[in-house]
PDB file of C-alpha atoms in Angstrom:
ATOM      1  CA  UNK A  76      -0.297   0.082  -0.026  1.00 69.00           C
ATOM      2  CA  UNK A  77       1.867   2.839  -1.244  1.00 81.00           C
ATOM      3  CA  UNK A  78       0.529   6.219   0.827  1.00 92.00           C
ATOM      4  CA  UNK A  79       2.915   8.590  -0.823  1.00 95.00           C
ATOM      5  CA  UNK A  80       2.872   8.579  -4.555  1.00 95.00           C
ATOM      6  CA  UNK A  81       4.757  10.436  -7.157  1.00 96.00           C
ATOM      7  CA  UNK A  82       2.843   9.258 -10.505  1.00 92.00           C
ATOM      8  CA  UNK A  83       5.371  10.966 -12.716  1.00 94.00           C
ATOM      9  CA  UNK A  84       8.714   9.094 -12.975  1.00 94.00           C
ATOM     10  CA  UNK A  85      10.409  11.613 -14.992  1.00 96.00           C
ATOM     11  CA  UNK A  86       9.802  15.610 -16.281  1.00 97.00           C
ATOM     12  CA  UNK A  87      11.975  17.579 -18.266  1.00 97.00           C
ATOM     13  CA  UNK A  88      11.469  21.165 -18.384  1.00 97.00           C
ATOM     14  CA  UNK A  89      13.708  24.144 -20.326  1.00 97.00           C
ATOM     15  CA  UNK A  90      15.884  26.146 -18.328  1.00 97.00           C
ATOM     16  CA  UNK A  91      14.169  29.115 -17.046  1.00 97.00           C
ATOM     17  CA  UNK A  92      10.838  27.924 -17.158  1.00 97.00           C
ATOM     18  CA  UNK A  93       8.741  26.633 -14.297  1.00 98.00           C
ATOM     19  CA  UNK A  94       9.026  22.936 -13.088  1.00 98.00           C
ATOM     20  CA  UNK A  95       6.076  21.341 -11.159  1.00 98.00           C
ATOM     21  CA  UNK A  96       6.256  18.439  -9.578  1.00 98.00           C
ATOM     22  CA  UNK A  97       3.157  16.852  -8.333  1.00 98.00           C
ATOM     23  CA  UNK A  98       2.687  14.280  -4.908  1.00 97.00           C
ATOM     24  CA  UNK A  99      -0.469  12.351  -3.890  1.00 97.00           C
ATOM     25  CA  UNK A 100      -1.193  11.003  -0.466  1.00 97.00           C
ATOM     26  CA  UNK A 101      -3.943   8.667   0.997  1.00 96.00           C
ATOM     27  CA  UNK A 102      -3.307   8.656   4.585  1.00 93.00           C
ATOM     28  CA  UNK A 103      -5.395  11.696   5.850  1.00 92.00           C
ATOM     29  CA  UNK A 104      -3.187  11.502   9.019  1.00 91.00           C
ATOM     30  CA  UNK A 105      -0.234  12.976   7.518  1.00 92.00           C
ATOM     31  CA  UNK A 106       0.132  16.646   8.631  1.00 89.00           C
ATOM     32  CA  UNK A 107       3.703  17.512   7.736  1.00 91.00           C
ATOM     33  CA  UNK A 108       5.272  16.965   4.226  1.00 93.00           C
ATOM     34  CA  UNK A 109       8.848  17.869   3.016  1.00 93.00           C
ATOM     35  CA  UNK A 110      10.554  17.792  -0.323  1.00 96.00           C
ATOM     36  CA  UNK A 111      13.955  16.494  -0.811  1.00 96.00           C
ATOM     37  CA  UNK A 112      16.476  16.507  -3.916  1.00 97.00           C
ATOM     38  CA  UNK A 113      18.928  13.680  -4.444  1.00 94.00           C
ATOM     39  CA  UNK A 114      21.945  13.576  -6.938  1.00 93.00           C
ATOM     40  CA  UNK A 115      23.304  10.469  -7.965  1.00 88.00           C
ATOM     41  CA  UNK A 116      25.770   8.971  -5.262  1.00 84.00           C
ATOM     42  CA  UNK A 117      24.572  11.321  -2.545  1.00 90.00           C
ATOM     43  CA  UNK A 118      22.056  11.326   0.275  1.00 92.00           C
ATOM     44  CA  UNK A 119      18.741  13.427  -0.236  1.00 94.00           C
ATOM     45  CA  UNK A 120      18.822  16.975   0.452  1.00 93.00           C
ATOM     46  CA  UNK A 121      16.432  18.765   2.233  1.00 92.00           C
ATOM     47  CA  UNK A 122      14.541  21.159   0.247  1.00 94.00           C
ATOM     48  CA  UNK A 123      11.302  22.707   1.787  1.00 94.00           C
ATOM     49  CA  UNK A 124       8.367  21.823   3.938  1.00 92.00           C
ATOM     50  CA  UNK A 125       4.726  22.637   4.763  1.00 92.00           C
ATOM     51  CA  UNK A 126       2.490  21.831   7.784  1.00 90.00           C
ATOM     52  CA  UNK A 127      -0.793  21.181   7.086  1.00 91.00           C
ATOM     53  CA  UNK A 128      -2.164  24.157   9.052  1.00 91.00           C
ATOM     54  CA  UNK A 129      -0.633  26.019   5.892  1.00 93.00           C
ATOM     55  CA  UNK A 130      -1.541  25.725   2.038  1.00 95.00           C
ATOM     56  CA  UNK A 131       1.535  27.466   0.636  1.00 97.00           C
ATOM     57  CA  UNK A 132       5.124  27.857   1.721  1.00 96.00           C
ATOM     58  CA  UNK A 133       7.600  29.750   0.050  1.00 96.00           C
ATOM     59  CA  UNK A 134      11.492  29.758   0.048  1.00 95.00           C
ATOM     60  CA  UNK A 135      13.543  31.497  -2.748  1.00 97.00           C
ATOM     61  CA  UNK A 136      12.767  29.790  -5.756  1.00 97.00           C
ATOM     62  CA  UNK A 137      11.152  26.917  -4.455  1.00 98.00           C
ATOM     63  CA  UNK A 138       7.333  26.838  -3.492  1.00 98.00           C
ATOM     64  CA  UNK A 139       5.051  24.202  -2.002  1.00 98.00           C
ATOM     65  CA  UNK A 140       1.374  24.041  -2.299  1.00 98.00           C
ATOM     66  CA  UNK A 141      -0.592  21.819  -0.242  1.00 97.00           C
ATOM     67  CA  UNK A 142      -4.281  20.897  -1.258  1.00 97.00           C
ATOM     68  CA  UNK A 143      -5.664  18.755   2.014  1.00 95.00           C
ATOM     69  CA  UNK A 144      -9.229  17.977   0.375  1.00 96.00           C
ATOM     70  CA  UNK A 145      -7.364  16.801  -2.582  1.00 97.00           C
ATOM     71  CA  UNK A 146      -4.622  15.330  -0.665  1.00 96.00           C
ATOM     72  CA  UNK A 147      -2.253  16.649  -2.782  1.00 97.00           C
ATOM     73  CA  UNK A 148       0.935  18.648  -2.804  1.00 97.00           C
ATOM     74  CA  UNK A 149       3.277  20.136  -5.449  1.00 98.00           C
ATOM     75  CA  UNK A 150       6.689  21.628  -5.500  1.00 98.00           C
ATOM     76  CA  UNK A 151       7.010  24.687  -8.033  1.00 98.00           C
ATOM     77  CA  UNK A 152      10.415  25.477  -8.909  1.00 98.00           C
ATOM     78  CA  UNK A 153      10.881  28.807 -10.896  1.00 97.00           C
ATOM     79  CA  UNK A 154      13.082  29.661 -12.785  1.00 97.00           C
ATOM     80  CA  UNK A 155      14.396  26.067 -13.437  1.00 98.00           C
ATOM     81  CA  UNK A 156      18.286  25.631 -13.857  1.00 97.00           C
ATOM     82  CA  UNK A 157      20.387  22.841 -15.069  1.00 96.00           C
ATOM     83  CA  UNK A 158      21.585  22.286 -11.548  1.00 95.00           C
ATOM     84  CA  UNK A 159      18.281  21.313 -10.465  1.00 97.00           C
ATOM     85  CA  UNK A 160      18.375  18.304 -12.282  1.00 97.00           C
ATOM     86  CA  UNK A 161      18.079  15.600  -9.714  1.00 97.00           C
ATOM     87  CA  UNK A 162      15.622  13.065  -8.424  1.00 96.00           C
ATOM     88  CA  UNK A 163      12.702  14.942  -6.284  1.00 97.00           C
ATOM     89  CA  UNK A 164      11.426  12.861  -3.329  1.00 97.00           C
ATOM     90  CA  UNK A 165       8.352  13.839  -1.243  1.00 97.00           C
ATOM     91  CA  UNK A 166       7.899  12.780   1.989  1.00 94.00           C
ATOM     92  CA  UNK A 167       5.005  12.646   4.466  1.00 93.00           C
ATOM     93  CA  UNK A 168       4.647  11.960   8.582  1.00 89.00           C
ATOM     94  CA  UNK A 169       1.986  12.569  11.267  1.00 84.00           C
ATOM     95  CA  UNK A 170       3.424  14.252  14.323  1.00 69.00           C
ATOM     96  CA  UNK A 171       2.398  17.820  14.365  1.00 59.00           C
ATOM     97  CA  UNK A 172       5.467  18.929  12.503  1.00 54.00           C
ATOM     98  CA  UNK A 173       7.818  16.774  13.971  1.00 63.00           C
ATOM     99  CA  UNK A 174      10.031  14.914  10.819  1.00 63.00           C
ATOM    100  CA  UNK A 175       9.993  11.538  12.261  1.00 77.00           C
ATOM    101  CA  UNK A 176       8.850   8.084  10.249  1.00 82.00           C
ATOM    102  CA  UNK A 177       8.894   9.493   7.157  1.00 89.00           C
ATOM    103  CA  UNK A 178       7.046   7.962   4.399  1.00 92.00           C
ATOM    104  CA  UNK A 179       8.460   8.613   0.894  1.00 94.00           C
ATOM    105  CA  UNK A 180       7.125   8.484  -2.720  1.00 95.00           C
ATOM    106  CA  UNK A 181       8.985   6.927  -5.525  1.00 93.00           C
ATOM    107  CA  UNK A 182      10.639   9.907  -6.685  1.00 95.00           C
ATOM    108  CA  UNK A 183      10.595  12.065 -10.079  1.00 97.00           C
ATOM    109  CA  UNK A 184      13.501  12.501 -12.258  1.00 96.00           C
ATOM    110  CA  UNK A 185      13.792  16.356 -12.881  1.00 98.00           C
ATOM    111  CA  UNK A 186      15.943  17.201 -16.308  1.00 98.00           C
ATOM    112  CA  UNK A 187      16.322  20.770 -17.030  1.00 97.00           C
ATOM    113  CA  UNK A 188      17.507  21.399 -20.613  1.00 96.00           C
ATOM    114  CA  UNK A 189      19.813  24.178 -21.275  1.00 91.00           C
TER     115      UNK A 189
ATOM    116  CA  UNK B1028      22.775  21.329   9.318  1.00 76.00           C
ATOM    117  CA  UNK B1029      24.605  18.448  10.780  1.00 84.00           C
ATOM    118  CA  UNK B1030      27.277  16.892   8.644  1.00 91.00           C
ATOM    119  CA  UNK B1031      26.813  13.076   8.228  1.00 95.00           C
ATOM    120  CA  UNK B1032      29.299  10.750   7.371  1.00 96.00           C
ATOM    121  CA  UNK B1033      28.777   6.688   6.549  1.00 97.00           C
ATOM    122  CA  UNK B1034      31.417   4.046   6.063  1.00 97.00           C
ATOM    123  CA  UNK B1035      32.036   2.344   3.876  1.00 97.00           C
ATOM    124  CA  UNK B1036      30.580   4.365   0.807  1.00 96.00           C
ATOM    125  CA  UNK B1037      29.973   0.934  -0.986  1.00 96.00           C
ATOM    126  CA  UNK B1038      30.875  -2.708  -0.960  1.00 97.00           C
ATOM    127  CA  UNK B1039      30.560  -5.801  -2.664  1.00 97.00           C
ATOM    128  CA  UNK B1040      29.721  -8.887  -0.427  1.00 96.00           C
ATOM    129  CA  UNK B1041      29.270 -12.538  -0.557  1.00 97.00           C
ATOM    130  CA  UNK B1042      25.779 -14.431   0.073  1.00 97.00           C
ATOM    131  CA  UNK B1043      25.632 -15.243   3.753  1.00 97.00           C
ATOM    132  CA  UNK B1044      28.225 -12.703   5.075  1.00 97.00           C
ATOM    133  CA  UNK B1045      27.292  -9.521   7.408  1.00 97.00           C
ATOM    134  CA  UNK B1046      28.093  -5.925   6.913  1.00 98.00           C
ATOM    135  CA  UNK B1047      28.324  -3.297   9.302  1.00 98.00           C
ATOM    136  CA  UNK B1048      27.698   0.373   8.139  1.00 98.00           C
ATOM    137  CA  UNK B1049      28.702   3.104  10.362  1.00 98.00           C
ATOM    138  CA  UNK B1050      27.025   6.301  10.567  1.00 97.00           C
ATOM    139  CA  UNK B1051      29.087   9.437  12.174  1.00 97.00           C
ATOM    140  CA  UNK B1052      27.421  12.949  13.043  1.00 96.00           C
ATOM    141  CA  UNK B1053      29.474  15.974  13.796  1.00 95.00           C
ATOM    142  CA  UNK B1054      27.155  17.233  16.628  1.00 92.00           C
ATOM    143  CA  UNK B1055      24.797  15.615  19.097  1.00 92.00           C
ATOM    144  CA  UNK B1056      21.545  14.287  18.190  1.00 90.00           C
ATOM    145  CA  UNK B1057      18.806  12.493  20.045  1.00 87.00           C
ATOM    146  CA  UNK B1058      17.041  10.628  16.942  1.00 87.00           C
ATOM    147  CA  UNK B1059      19.129   8.751  14.307  1.00 92.00           C
ATOM    148  CA  UNK B1060      17.254   6.688  11.296  1.00 94.00           C
ATOM    149  CA  UNK B1061      18.069   4.248   8.887  1.00 97.00           C
ATOM    150  CA  UNK B1062      16.414   3.823   5.699  1.00 96.00           C
ATOM    151  CA  UNK B1063      17.161   1.464   2.470  1.00 96.00           C
ATOM    152  CA  UNK B1064      16.594   2.125  -1.074  1.00 93.00           C
ATOM    153  CA  UNK B1065      16.363  -0.764  -2.971  1.00 92.00           C
ATOM    154  CA  UNK B1066      16.921  -0.210  -6.845  1.00 87.00           C
ATOM    155  CA  UNK B1067      14.560   1.858  -8.641  1.00 83.00           C
ATOM    156  CA  UNK B1068      12.397   1.941  -5.547  1.00 87.00           C
ATOM    157  CA  UNK B1069      11.962   4.783  -2.742  1.00 90.00           C
ATOM    158  CA  UNK B1070      13.467   5.168   0.520  1.00 93.00           C
ATOM    159  CA  UNK B1071      12.120   2.956   3.234  1.00 94.00           C
ATOM    160  CA  UNK B1072      12.655   3.587   6.886  1.00 93.00           C
ATOM    161  CA  UNK B1073      14.211   0.485   8.522  1.00 96.00           C
ATOM    162  CA  UNK B1074      14.440   1.647  12.207  1.00 94.00           C
ATOM    163  CA  UNK B1075      14.494   4.401  14.624  1.00 92.00           C
ATOM    164  CA  UNK B1076      17.717   4.630  16.912  1.00 92.00           C
ATOM    165  CA  UNK B1077      17.721   6.660  20.215  1.00 86.00           C
ATOM    166  CA  UNK B1078      20.756   6.569  22.228  1.00 83.00           C
ATOM    167  CA  UNK B1079      20.274   4.365  25.356  1.00 80.00           C
ATOM    168  CA  UNK B1080      17.488   2.359  24.218  1.00 82.00           C
ATOM    169  CA  UNK B1081      16.165  -0.494  21.884  1.00 87.00           C
ATOM    170  CA  UNK B1082      15.933   0.659  18.359  1.00 92.00           C
ATOM    171  CA  UNK B1083      12.260   0.668  17.204  1.00 92.00           C
ATOM    172  CA  UNK B1084      11.942  -1.196  14.059  1.00 95.00           C
ATOM    173  CA  UNK B1085       9.418  -0.845  10.924  1.00 93.00           C
ATOM    174  CA  UNK B1086       7.251  -3.525   9.720  1.00 92.00           C
ATOM    175  CA  UNK B1087       8.857  -5.912   7.858  1.00 94.00           C
ATOM    176  CA  UNK B1088      12.379  -5.177   9.635  1.00 96.00           C
ATOM    177  CA  UNK B1089      13.663  -7.559  12.591  1.00 96.00           C
ATOM    178  CA  UNK B1090      16.412  -6.952  14.894  1.00 96.00           C
ATOM    179  CA  UNK B1091      17.796 -10.496  13.801  1.00 96.00           C
ATOM    180  CA  UNK B1092      18.655  -9.136  10.539  1.00 97.00           C
ATOM    181  CA  UNK B1093      19.380  -5.753  10.840  1.00 97.00           C
ATOM    182  CA  UNK B1094      20.870  -5.161  14.331  1.00 96.00           C
ATOM    183  CA  UNK B1095      21.616  -1.566  15.400  1.00 96.00           C
ATOM    184  CA  UNK B1096      23.941   0.033  17.928  1.00 94.00           C
ATOM    185  CA  UNK B1097      23.412   3.501  19.269  1.00 94.00           C
ATOM    186  CA  UNK B1098      26.202   3.704  21.869  1.00 92.00           C
ATOM    187  CA  UNK B1099      26.399   7.682  22.052  1.00 92.00           C
ATOM    188  CA  UNK B1100      24.803  10.679  20.482  1.00 93.00           C
ATOM    189  CA  UNK B1101      26.763  10.910  17.529  1.00 95.00           C
ATOM    190  CA  UNK B1102      27.260   7.542  16.269  1.00 95.00           C
ATOM    191  CA  UNK B1103      25.386   4.585  15.346  1.00 96.00           C
ATOM    192  CA  UNK B1104      25.889   1.190  13.235  1.00 97.00           C
ATOM    193  CA  UNK B1105      23.660  -0.959  11.375  1.00 98.00           C
ATOM    194  CA  UNK B1106      24.417  -4.214  10.381  1.00 98.00           C
ATOM    195  CA  UNK B1107      22.839  -6.244   7.459  1.00 98.00           C
ATOM    196  CA  UNK B1108      23.168  -9.978   8.735  1.00 97.00           C
ATOM    197  CA  UNK B1109      23.334 -13.184   6.477  1.00 97.00           C
ATOM    198  CA  UNK B1110      22.850 -11.295   3.495  1.00 97.00           C
ATOM    199  CA  UNK B1111      21.351 -12.154   0.354  1.00 96.00           C
ATOM    200  CA  UNK B1112      21.263 -10.359  -3.184  1.00 96.00           C
ATOM    201  CA  UNK B1113      17.590  -9.210  -2.280  1.00 95.00           C
ATOM    202  CA  UNK B1114      19.729  -6.991   0.169  1.00 97.00           C
ATOM    203  CA  UNK B1115      21.365  -5.250  -2.477  1.00 96.00           C
ATOM    204  CA  UNK B1116      20.234  -1.389  -1.653  1.00 96.00           C
ATOM    205  CA  UNK B1117      21.885   2.039  -0.864  1.00 96.00           C
ATOM    206  CA  UNK B1118      21.334   2.092   3.048  1.00 97.00           C
ATOM    207  CA  UNK B1119      21.140   5.720   4.389  1.00 97.00           C
ATOM    208  CA  UNK B1120      21.419   7.110   7.939  1.00 97.00           C
ATOM    209  CA  UNK B1121      19.426  10.505   8.698  1.00 95.00           C
ATOM    210  CA  UNK B1122      19.240  12.555  12.015  1.00 93.00           C
ATOM    211  CA  UNK B1123      16.520  14.743  13.084  1.00 88.00           C
ATOM    212  CA  UNK B1124      17.214  18.475  13.453  1.00 83.00           C
ATOM    213  CA  UNK B1125      15.219  21.512  14.184  1.00 77.00           C
ATOM    214  CA  UNK B1126      16.748  24.692  12.207  1.00 68.00           C
ATOM    215  CA  UNK B1127      13.535  26.922  12.318  1.00 67.00           C
ATOM    216  CA  UNK B1128      11.906  23.879  10.783  1.00 71.00           C
ATOM    217  CA  UNK B1129      11.837  20.227  11.712  1.00 78.00           C
ATOM    218  CA  UNK B1130      13.483  17.880   9.157  1.00 85.00           C
ATOM    219  CA  UNK B1131      15.729  15.054   8.787  1.00 89.00           C
ATOM    220  CA  UNK B1132      19.402  15.362   7.170  1.00 91.00           C
ATOM    221  CA  UNK B1133      20.683  12.335   5.415  1.00 94.00           C
ATOM    222  CA  UNK B1134      24.062  10.802   5.184  1.00 96.00           C
ATOM    223  CA  UNK B1135      25.715  10.146   1.791  1.00 95.00           C
ATOM    224  CA  UNK B1136      24.545   6.362   1.726  1.00 96.00           C
ATOM    225  CA  UNK B1137      26.414   2.852   1.560  1.00 97.00           C
ATOM    226  CA  UNK B1138      25.841   1.325  -1.807  1.00 96.00           C
ATOM    227  CA  UNK B1139      25.786  -2.439  -1.004  1.00 97.00           C
ATOM    228  CA  UNK B1140      25.884  -5.395  -3.359  1.00 97.00           C
ATOM    229  CA  UNK B1141      25.296  -8.989  -2.494  1.00 97.00           C
ATOM    230  CA  UNK B1142      26.812 -11.477  -4.900  1.00 95.00           C
TER     231      UNK B1142
END
């Protein structure tokens, strides 16, 4: 039972354009969501998080949107840069903002074309 | 954020043997976590390790197969016992840290291949 799903295994975007990565979840108890970026041969790097009490969180070029009724979140990267090419994982947990027992999605490979 | 190192970075092992993976953090942390990423799949939590207590294992993972030690607040080990080719994965440790927001920071991972 996959509680966190990333249905797009890959995404290609032109440099300078917007990248939108999507994530769906099934467990209504999840209340804290995180996005990670992973380069080959490295561990995941934390990007941005959002609590279920918010519907948007922004940090520089990265914005995460949360739609609780649809159990859907998305990560927007604007503008996209070639260095953003990596695998992006969304993760979810329940624990009132505590990042424990993370459940990860399967990842989306983002390729930003120069 | 905490700087996390893992040893070894990669290894190739024979079926039936065991491998111990070390995780070192440059600061004291309460909670450490061990994950597995099987080829082409996502990260799956194996167990949570708190210093001074037994590790807490997730469903599908048992202590006999994945014994964990947490002797102090900066170090942990994960042993993959009696290995089979199905254990070929990347094993990652992580720590929970609060830097204005709660998150987990990951080590670089250990790539294990079992022949």
